[in-house]
mmCIF file of C-alpha atoms in Angstrom:
data_model
loop_
_atom_site.group_PDB
_atom_site.id
_atom_site.type_symbol
_atom_site.label_atom_id
_atom_site.label_comp_id
_atom_site.label_asym_id
_atom_site.label_seq_id
_atom_site.Cartn_x
_atom_site.Cartn_y
_atom_site.Cartn_z
ATOM 1 C CA MET T 345 -23.205 34.025 -4.752
ATOM 2 C CA THR T 346 -22.431 37.332 -3.123
ATOM 3 C CA LYS T 347 -18.683 37.083 -2.885
ATOM 4 C CA ASP T 348 -18.687 35.137 -6.051
ATOM 5 C CA SER T 349 -18.250 37.968 -8.481
ATOM 6 C CA SER T 350 -14.622 38.114 -7.465
ATOM 7 C CA HIS T 351 -14.422 34.317 -7.244
ATOM 8 C CA SER T 352 -16.006 33.819 -10.642
ATOM 9 C CA SER T 353 -13.676 36.355 -12.187
ATOM 10 C CA ILE T 354 -10.761 34.414 -10.785
ATOM 11 C CA ALA T 355 -12.165 31.177 -12.103
ATOM 12 C CA GLY T 356 -13.073 32.799 -15.407
ATOM 13 C CA LEU T 357 -16.728 31.752 -15.070
ATOM 14 C CA THR T 358 -19.976 33.623 -14.766
ATOM 15 C CA ASP T 359 -22.152 32.888 -11.699
ATOM 16 C CA VAL T 360 -24.568 30.815 -13.780
ATOM 17 C CA GLU T 361 -21.750 28.756 -15.274
ATOM 18 C CA ALA T 362 -20.159 28.176 -11.894
ATOM 19 C CA ILE T 363 -23.486 27.039 -10.318
ATOM 20 C CA PHE T 364 -24.204 24.775 -13.326
ATOM 21 C CA LEU T 365 -20.782 23.085 -13.180
ATOM 22 C CA ALA T 366 -20.965 22.705 -9.405
ATOM 23 C CA SER T 367 -24.415 21.116 -9.637
ATOM 24 C CA VAL T 368 -23.198 18.726 -12.389
ATOM 25 C CA ASN T 369 -20.311 17.691 -10.139
ATOM 26 C CA VAL T 370 -22.664 17.101 -7.165
ATOM 27 C CA VAL T 371 -25.139 14.989 -9.146
ATOM 28 C CA LEU T 372 -22.493 12.879 -10.891
ATOM 29 C CA SER T 373 -20.610 12.488 -7.640
ATOM 30 C CA LEU T 374 -23.693 10.850 -6.086
ATOM 31 C CA ILE T 375 -24.200 8.674 -9.172
ATOM 32 C CA GLY T 376 -20.547 7.678 -9.066
ATOM 33 C CA ILE T 377 -20.676 6.794 -5.378
ATOM 34 C CA PHE T 378 -23.717 4.570 -5.856
ATOM 35 C CA GLY T 379 -22.409 3.030 -9.069
ATOM 36 C CA ASN T 380 -18.900 2.214 -7.856
ATOM 37 C CA LEU T 381 -20.187 0.820 -4.548
ATOM 38 C CA LEU T 382 -22.493 -1.385 -6.642
ATOM 39 C CA VAL T 383 -19.457 -2.599 -8.652
ATOM 40 C CA LEU T 384 -17.653 -3.543 -5.444
ATOM 41 C CA PHE T 385 -20.814 -5.165 -4.069
ATOM 42 C CA VAL T 386 -21.282 -7.287 -7.179
ATOM 43 C CA VAL T 387 -17.661 -8.406 -7.282
ATOM 44 C CA VAL T 388 -17.572 -9.295 -3.565
ATOM 45 C CA ARG T 389 -21.051 -10.889 -3.473
ATOM 46 C CA HIS T 390 -20.645 -13.382 -6.292
ATOM 47 C CA ARG T 391 -17.967 -15.967 -5.804
ATOM 48 C CA TYR T 392 -17.588 -16.619 -9.529
ATOM 49 C CA MET T 393 -16.754 -12.889 -9.977
ATOM 50 C CA HIS T 394 -13.555 -13.420 -7.933
ATOM 51 C CA THR T 395 -11.286 -13.409 -10.991
ATOM 52 C CA VAL T 396 -8.068 -11.598 -11.853
ATOM 53 C CA THR T 397 -9.905 -9.286 -14.260
ATOM 54 C CA ASN T 398 -12.410 -8.299 -11.621
ATOM 55 C CA MET T 399 -9.620 -7.633 -9.104
ATOM 56 C CA PHE T 400 -8.483 -4.836 -11.390
ATOM 57 C CA VAL T 401 -12.098 -3.719 -11.988
ATOM 58 C CA ALA T 402 -12.642 -3.469 -8.207
ATOM 59 C CA SER T 403 -9.383 -1.535 -7.831
ATOM 60 C CA LEU T 404 -10.526 0.825 -10.562
ATOM 61 C CA ALA T 405 -13.817 1.317 -8.680
ATOM 62 C CA ILE T 406 -11.873 2.221 -5.526
ATOM 63 C CA ALA T 407 -9.859 4.801 -7.494
ATOM 64 C CA ASP T 408 -13.102 6.294 -8.786
ATOM 65 C CA LEU T 409 -14.563 6.385 -5.291
ATOM 66 C CA LEU T 410 -11.650 8.584 -4.171
ATOM 67 C CA VAL T 411 -12.888 11.161 -6.686
ATOM 68 C CA CYS T 412 -16.608 10.777 -6.065
ATOM 69 C CA PHE T 413 -16.368 10.779 -2.260
ATOM 70 C CA VAL T 414 -13.889 13.608 -1.730
ATOM 71 C CA ALA T 415 -12.313 15.289 -4.788
ATOM 72 C CA GLN T 416 -15.521 16.031 -6.708
ATOM 73 C CA PRO T 417 -17.531 17.383 -3.715
ATOM 74 C CA LEU T 418 -14.572 19.639 -2.786
ATOM 75 C CA TYR T 419 -14.423 20.867 -6.397
ATOM 76 C CA ALA T 420 -18.165 21.611 -6.267
ATOM 77 C CA ILE T 421 -17.628 23.605 -3.057
ATOM 78 C CA TYR T 422 -14.881 25.535 -4.837
ATOM 79 C CA LEU T 423 -17.171 26.279 -7.800
ATOM 80 C CA TYR T 424 -20.046 27.320 -5.576
ATOM 81 C CA GLY T 425 -17.787 30.127 -4.383
ATOM 82 C CA LEU T 426 -17.327 29.178 -0.725
ATOM 83 C CA PRO T 427 -14.198 30.595 0.950
ATOM 84 C CA SER T 428 -11.051 29.181 -0.605
ATOM 85 C CA ASN T 429 -8.969 26.904 1.610
ATOM 86 C CA LYS T 430 -5.489 25.691 0.643
ATOM 87 C CA ILE T 431 -5.897 22.433 2.568
ATOM 88 C CA TYR T 432 -9.137 21.611 0.666
ATOM 89 C CA SER T 433 -7.448 22.522 -2.594
ATOM 90 C CA ASP T 434 -4.381 20.348 -1.876
ATOM 91 C CA VAL T 435 -6.563 17.388 -0.819
ATOM 92 C CA ARG T 436 -8.721 17.706 -3.933
ATOM 93 C CA LYS T 437 -5.725 17.899 -6.283
ATOM 94 C CA THR T 438 -3.897 15.089 -4.508
ATOM 95 C CA LEU T 439 -6.814 12.660 -4.659
ATOM 96 C CA SER T 440 -7.446 13.574 -8.279
ATOM 97 C CA PHE T 441 -3.824 12.815 -9.199
ATOM 98 C CA VAL T 442 -3.796 9.571 -7.183
ATOM 99 C CA SER T 443 -7.047 8.545 -8.809
ATOM 100 C CA VAL T 444 -5.963 9.254 -12.376
ATOM 101 C CA LEU T 445 -2.679 7.449 -11.839
ATOM 102 C CA ALA T 446 -4.387 4.425 -10.260
ATOM 103 C CA SER T 447 -7.073 4.419 -12.977
ATOM 104 C CA ILE T 448 -4.722 4.444 -15.941
ATOM 105 C CA SER T 449 -2.414 1.911 -14.239
ATOM 106 C CA ASN T 450 -5.364 -0.420 -13.529
ATOM 107 C CA LEU T 451 -6.544 -0.004 -17.121
ATOM 108 C CA GLY T 452 -3.073 -0.915 -18.315
ATOM 109 C CA ALA T 453 -3.062 -4.012 -16.099
ATOM 110 C CA VAL T 454 -6.537 -5.175 -17.128
ATOM 111 C CA THR T 455 -5.691 -4.520 -20.830
ATOM 112 C CA MET T 456 -2.657 -6.812 -20.498
ATOM 113 C CA ASP T 457 -4.896 -9.353 -18.728
ATOM 114 C CA ARG T 458 -7.359 -9.328 -21.617
ATOM 115 C CA TYR T 459 -4.524 -9.445 -24.165
ATOM 116 C CA ILE T 460 -3.129 -12.628 -22.618
ATOM 117 C CA ALA T 461 -6.627 -14.146 -22.294
ATOM 118 C CA ILE T 462 -7.427 -13.619 -25.969
ATOM 119 C CA VAL T 463 -4.010 -14.062 -27.644
ATOM 120 C CA TRP T 464 -2.809 -16.981 -25.454
ATOM 121 C CA PRO T 465 -6.049 -18.513 -24.060
ATOM 122 C CA MET T 466 -4.548 -21.956 -23.444
ATOM 123 C CA SER T 467 -1.794 -20.642 -21.150
ATOM 124 C CA TYR T 468 -3.784 -17.808 -19.521
ATOM 125 C CA GLU T 469 -4.331 -19.548 -16.171
ATOM 126 C CA LEU T 470 -0.607 -20.365 -15.915
ATOM 127 C CA ARG T 471 0.538 -16.859 -16.832
ATOM 128 C CA VAL T 472 -2.041 -14.864 -14.882
ATOM 129 C CA THR T 473 -2.664 -15.811 -11.225
ATOM 130 C CA CYS T 474 -4.380 -14.062 -8.306
ATOM 131 C CA LYS T 475 -1.063 -13.861 -6.459
ATOM 132 C CA ARG T 476 0.661 -12.052 -9.316
ATOM 133 C CA ALA T 477 -2.352 -9.752 -9.722
ATOM 134 C CA ALA T 478 -2.316 -8.882 -6.021
ATOM 135 C CA ILE T 479 1.420 -8.012 -6.217
ATOM 136 C CA LEU T 480 0.794 -5.860 -9.296
ATOM 137 C CA LEU T 481 -2.107 -4.081 -7.525
ATOM 138 C CA CYS T 482 0.164 -3.256 -4.586
ATOM 139 C CA VAL T 483 2.770 -1.822 -6.962
ATOM 140 C CA ILE T 484 0.101 0.191 -8.782
ATOM 141 C CA TRP T 485 -1.194 1.811 -5.592
ATOM 142 C CA VAL T 486 2.259 2.448 -4.138
ATOM 143 C CA VAL T 487 3.353 4.181 -7.368
ATOM 144 C CA SER T 488 0.095 6.125 -7.536
ATOM 145 C CA LEU T 489 0.494 7.370 -3.991
ATOM 146 C CA LEU T 490 4.210 8.187 -4.328
ATOM 147 C CA LEU T 491 3.624 10.180 -7.498
ATOM 148 C CA GLY T 492 0.134 11.556 -6.813
ATOM 149 C CA ILE T 493 0.608 12.971 -3.305
ATOM 150 C CA PRO T 494 3.637 15.138 -4.104
ATOM 151 C CA ALA T 495 2.126 16.246 -7.432
ATOM 152 C CA GLY T 496 -0.996 17.445 -5.620
ATOM 153 C CA ILE T 497 1.078 19.679 -3.342
ATOM 154 C CA LEU T 498 3.970 20.730 -5.613
ATOM 155 C CA PRO T 499 2.903 22.017 -9.076
ATOM 156 C CA SER T 500 6.421 21.470 -10.411
ATOM 157 C CA LEU T 501 5.903 17.699 -10.127
ATOM 158 C CA GLN T 502 2.616 17.627 -12.043
ATOM 159 C CA ARG T 503 4.484 17.325 -15.335
ATOM 160 C CA ILE T 504 5.748 13.889 -14.230
ATOM 161 C CA VAL T 505 2.149 12.710 -13.800
ATOM 162 C CA VAL T 506 1.208 14.096 -17.253
ATOM 163 C CA TYR T 507 4.109 12.253 -18.930
ATOM 164 C CA TYR T 508 3.331 9.061 -16.991
ATOM 165 C CA VAL T 509 -0.324 9.057 -18.081
ATOM 166 C CA LEU T 510 0.493 9.928 -21.677
ATOM 167 C CA ALA T 511 3.138 7.159 -21.813
ATOM 168 C CA LEU T 512 0.646 4.553 -20.527
ATOM 169 C CA VAL T 513 -2.042 5.723 -22.982
ATOM 170 C CA ILE T 514 0.426 5.405 -25.855
ATOM 171 C CA PHE T 515 1.335 1.946 -24.550
ATOM 172 C CA ILE T 516 -2.238 0.718 -23.978
ATOM 173 C CA VAL T 517 -4.013 1.880 -27.146
ATOM 174 C CA PRO T 518 -1.992 -0.233 -29.669
ATOM 175 C CA ILE T 519 -2.407 -3.282 -27.372
ATOM 176 C CA TYR T 520 -6.140 -2.820 -27.308
ATOM 177 C CA VAL T 521 -6.237 -2.398 -31.086
ATOM 178 C CA ARG T 522 -4.469 -5.789 -31.264
ATOM 179 C CA ILE T 523 -7.008 -7.282 -28.838
ATOM 180 C CA TYR T 524 -9.872 -5.961 -30.969
ATOM 181 C CA ILE T 525 -8.427 -7.448 -34.144
ATOM 182 C CA VAL T 526 -7.804 -10.869 -32.575
ATOM 183 C CA ALA T 527 -11.235 -10.873 -30.874
ATOM 184 C CA ARG T 528 -12.954 -10.121 -34.213
ATOM 185 C CA ARG T 529 -11.008 -12.904 -35.879
ATOM 186 C CA GLN T 530 -11.910 -15.348 -33.133
ATOM 187 C CA ALA T 531 -15.588 -14.351 -33.243
ATOM 188 C CA ARG T 532 -15.713 -15.074 -36.999
ATOM 189 C CA LEU T 533 -13.912 -18.391 -36.468
ATOM 190 C CA ILE T 534 -16.404 -19.376 -33.746
ATOM 191 C CA ALA T 535 -19.326 -18.389 -35.991
ATOM 192 C CA ARG T 536 -17.993 -20.601 -38.818
ATOM 193 C CA GLN T 537 -17.280 -23.581 -36.529
ATOM 194 C CA VAL T 538 -20.274 -23.223 -34.229
ATOM 195 C CA GLY T 539 -21.460 -26.723 -35.057
ATOM 196 C CA HIS T 540 -18.068 -28.304 -34.291
ATOM 197 C CA LEU T 541 -17.250 -26.511 -31.040
ATOM 198 C CA ASP T 542 -18.620 -27.612 -27.701
ATOM 199 C CA ARG T 543 -20.863 -25.319 -25.717
ATOM 200 C CA ASN T 544 -18.200 -24.466 -23.107
ATOM 201 C CA SER T 545 -15.713 -23.350 -25.769
ATOM 202 C CA ARG T 546 -18.299 -21.088 -27.404
ATOM 203 C CA SER T 547 -19.392 -19.683 -24.047
ATOM 204 C CA ARG T 548 -15.829 -18.972 -22.919
ATOM 205 C CA GLY T 549 -14.897 -17.281 -26.192
ATOM 206 C CA GLY T 550 -17.994 -15.121 -26.030
ATOM 207 C CA LYS T 551 -17.292 -14.082 -22.428
ATOM 208 C CA GLU T 552 -13.686 -13.147 -23.249
ATOM 209 C CA ASN T 553 -14.854 -10.990 -26.166
ATOM 210 C CA VAL T 554 -17.538 -9.251 -24.062
ATOM 211 C CA ALA T 555 -15.016 -8.566 -21.304
ATOM 212 C CA ALA T 556 -12.518 -7.164 -23.826
ATOM 213 C CA LYS T 557 -15.164 -4.886 -25.375
ATOM 214 C CA THR T 558 -16.254 -3.655 -21.939
ATOM 215 C CA ILE T 559 -12.703 -2.788 -20.919
ATOM 216 C CA GLY T 560 -12.240 -1.109 -24.300
ATOM 217 C CA ASN T 561 -15.259 1.093 -23.624
ATOM 218 C CA VAL T 562 -13.918 1.980 -20.202
ATOM 219 C CA LEU T 563 -10.525 2.874 -21.711
ATOM 220 C CA THR T 564 -12.153 4.978 -24.456
ATOM 221 C CA ALA T 565 -14.218 6.891 -21.845
ATOM 222 C CA PHE T 566 -11.093 7.497 -19.734
ATOM 223 C CA ILE T 567 -9.117 8.852 -22.694
ATOM 224 C CA ILE T 568 -11.983 11.080 -23.855
ATOM 225 C CA CYS T 569 -12.535 12.521 -20.386
ATOM 226 C CA TRP T 570 -8.957 12.883 -19.105
ATOM 227 C CA LEU T 571 -6.808 13.524 -22.153
ATOM 228 C CA PRO T 572 -8.032 17.124 -22.699
ATOM 229 C CA LEU T 573 -7.136 18.020 -19.112
ATOM 230 C CA ILE T 574 -3.712 16.355 -19.430
ATOM 231 C CA VAL T 575 -2.846 17.959 -22.800
ATOM 232 C CA MET T 576 -4.389 21.347 -22.045
ATOM 233 C CA PRO T 577 -1.517 22.794 -19.934
ATOM 234 C CA ILE T 578 0.875 21.998 -22.801
ATOM 235 C CA VAL T 579 -1.346 23.480 -25.538
ATOM 236 C CA PHE T 580 -2.483 26.597 -23.644
ATOM 237 C CA ARG T 581 1.003 27.491 -22.419
ATOM 238 C CA TYR T 582 1.361 29.683 -25.505
ATOM 239 C CA ILE T 583 -1.991 31.535 -25.122
ATOM 240 C CA ASP T 584 -1.887 34.942 -23.420
ATOM 241 C CA ASP T 585 -5.630 35.177 -22.553
ATOM 242 C CA GLY T 586 -5.424 33.816 -19.007
ATOM 243 C CA ARG T 587 -9.151 34.349 -18.286
ATOM 244 C CA LYS T 588 -10.192 32.281 -21.284
ATOM 245 C CA VAL T 589 -7.761 29.493 -20.339
ATOM 246 C CA ARG T 590 -9.076 29.371 -16.749
ATOM 247 C CA LYS T 591 -12.665 29.218 -17.984
ATOM 248 C CA ILE T 592 -11.976 26.322 -20.342
ATOM 249 C CA LEU T 593 -9.984 24.605 -17.618
ATOM 250 C CA LYS T 594 -12.986 24.545 -15.269
ATOM 251 C CA TRP T 595 -15.150 22.820 -17.892
ATOM 252 C CA VAL T 596 -12.400 20.337 -18.778
ATOM 253 C CA GLN T 597 -11.769 19.544 -15.093
ATOM 254 C CA THR T 598 -15.481 18.818 -14.604
ATOM 255 C CA ILE T 599 -15.492 16.425 -17.595
ATOM 256 C CA ALA T 600 -12.421 14.632 -16.186
ATOM 257 C CA LEU T 601 -13.878 14.230 -12.679
ATOM 258 C CA CYS T 602 -17.211 13.065 -14.028
ATOM 259 C CA SER T 603 -15.486 10.107 -15.766
ATOM 260 C CA SER T 604 -15.513 8.366 -12.375
ATOM 261 C CA ALA T 605 -19.308 7.979 -12.696
ATOM 262 C CA LEU T 606 -19.137 6.528 -16.200
ATOM 263 C CA ASN T 607 -17.467 3.188 -15.526
ATOM 264 C CA PRO T 608 -20.398 1.667 -13.538
ATOM 265 C CA VAL T 609 -22.769 2.806 -16.304
ATOM 266 C CA ILE T 610 -20.614 1.042 -18.873
ATOM 267 C CA TYR T 611 -20.534 -2.158 -16.781
ATOM 268 C CA SER T 612 -24.322 -2.072 -16.280
ATOM 269 C CA LEU T 613 -24.928 -1.654 -20.013
ATOM 270 C CA LYS T 614 -22.414 -4.264 -21.144
ATOM 271 C CA THR T 615 -22.445 -6.905 -18.425
ATOM 272 C CA GLN T 616 -25.501 -9.026 -17.569
ATOM 273 C CA ILE T 617 -24.573 -9.599 -13.924
ATOM 274 C CA PHE T 618 -24.433 -5.829 -13.228
ATOM 275 C CA LYS T 619 -27.795 -5.349 -14.954
ATOM 276 C CA LYS T 620 -29.361 -8.122 -12.883
ATOM 277 C CA ASP T 621 -28.017 -6.853 -9.530
ATOM 278 C CA LEU T 622 -28.954 -3.258 -10.384
ATOM 279 C CA ARG T 623 -32.567 -4.375 -11.078
ATOM 280 C CA THR T 624 -32.575 -6.446 -7.825
ATOM 281 C CA ILE T 625 -31.397 -3.497 -5.732
ATOM 282 C CA GLY T 626 -33.887 -1.179 -7.469
ATOM 283 C CA ARG T 627 -36.776 -3.538 -6.741
ATOM 284 C CA ALA T 628 -35.672 -3.899 -3.102
ATOM 285 C CA ILE T 629 -35.563 -0.139 -2.616
ATOM 286 C CA PHE T 630 -38.949 0.297 -4.326
ATOM 287 C CA ARG T 631 -40.584 -2.444 -2.219
ATOM 288 C CA ARG T 632 -39.159 -1.053 0.987
ATOM 289 C CA ARG T 633 -40.393 2.462 0.167
ATOM 290 C CA ALA T 634 -43.826 1.104 -0.764
ATOM 291 C CA TRP T 635 -43.988 -0.858 2.500
ATOM 292 C CA GLU T 636 -42.997 2.236 4.567
ATOM 293 C CA GLU T 637 -45.633 4.344 2.805
ATOM 294 C CA LYS T 638 -48.352 1.727 3.310
ATOM 295 C CA PRO T 639 -50.953 3.104 5.736
ATOM 296 C CA GLU T 640 -51.283 1.316 9.043
ATOM 297 C CA ILE T 641 -54.563 -0.359 9.861
ATOM 298 C CA VAL T 642 -55.799 0.791 13.265
#
């Protein structure tokens, strides 16, 4: 970085810190692209994965891809100290806002889906249909675009996004706590009555609990990664040391953007089908590379 002494001072970072954060963004951007494309591939490939829950999971993966494909690489370019460009900055901020709005909205929808599946399992299929889910997804993306695009361009509108996200987090967390309590109760009930329940009932109850735990992990990761960035402007409004605030902001922004690479990791650790497909793709890549490197016999 030659011009970067001035750039780093603006950002509040040293050259080493700026390069480190930029490199982290690049690496996790690539991981996020691969992981979220894998999520979409698995959902589309397997017919039995075409469920309402996975419609929201796929929509969440698309929101994460917006960050990994565009917003995160542009942020890495900014941190590397390349010439600042207002268009790049506006695009990066806009996609970040659209993504966070779509992500929290999809998490809210899938949390309600899991709540109905666990609390009212007998009427789940009547209450939750693919048609209703498709309508809700359209609403989610329209709202995300209508709020996210202006907020990315006009700083005065960013407060609306902050309040929207905080309101949804406050709404979702108690619901998930209720899901967790009911799921634990059902798991104990199934364990006590394992000899009296048929295999399908036990299997379905187990799947619902695993799905609820997976979504809970995704929600926890989202809150841990994004909440500091959302709350930070409110907290640091009363601090006079602008350089220190800007420096912390760069680290917090990196953590928030990197959350887009975490969801596929959570799915692959918690869901057997993602583990299986990841191993299959890994073996296919390894075999292809080994075949290409195999010496030809003349």
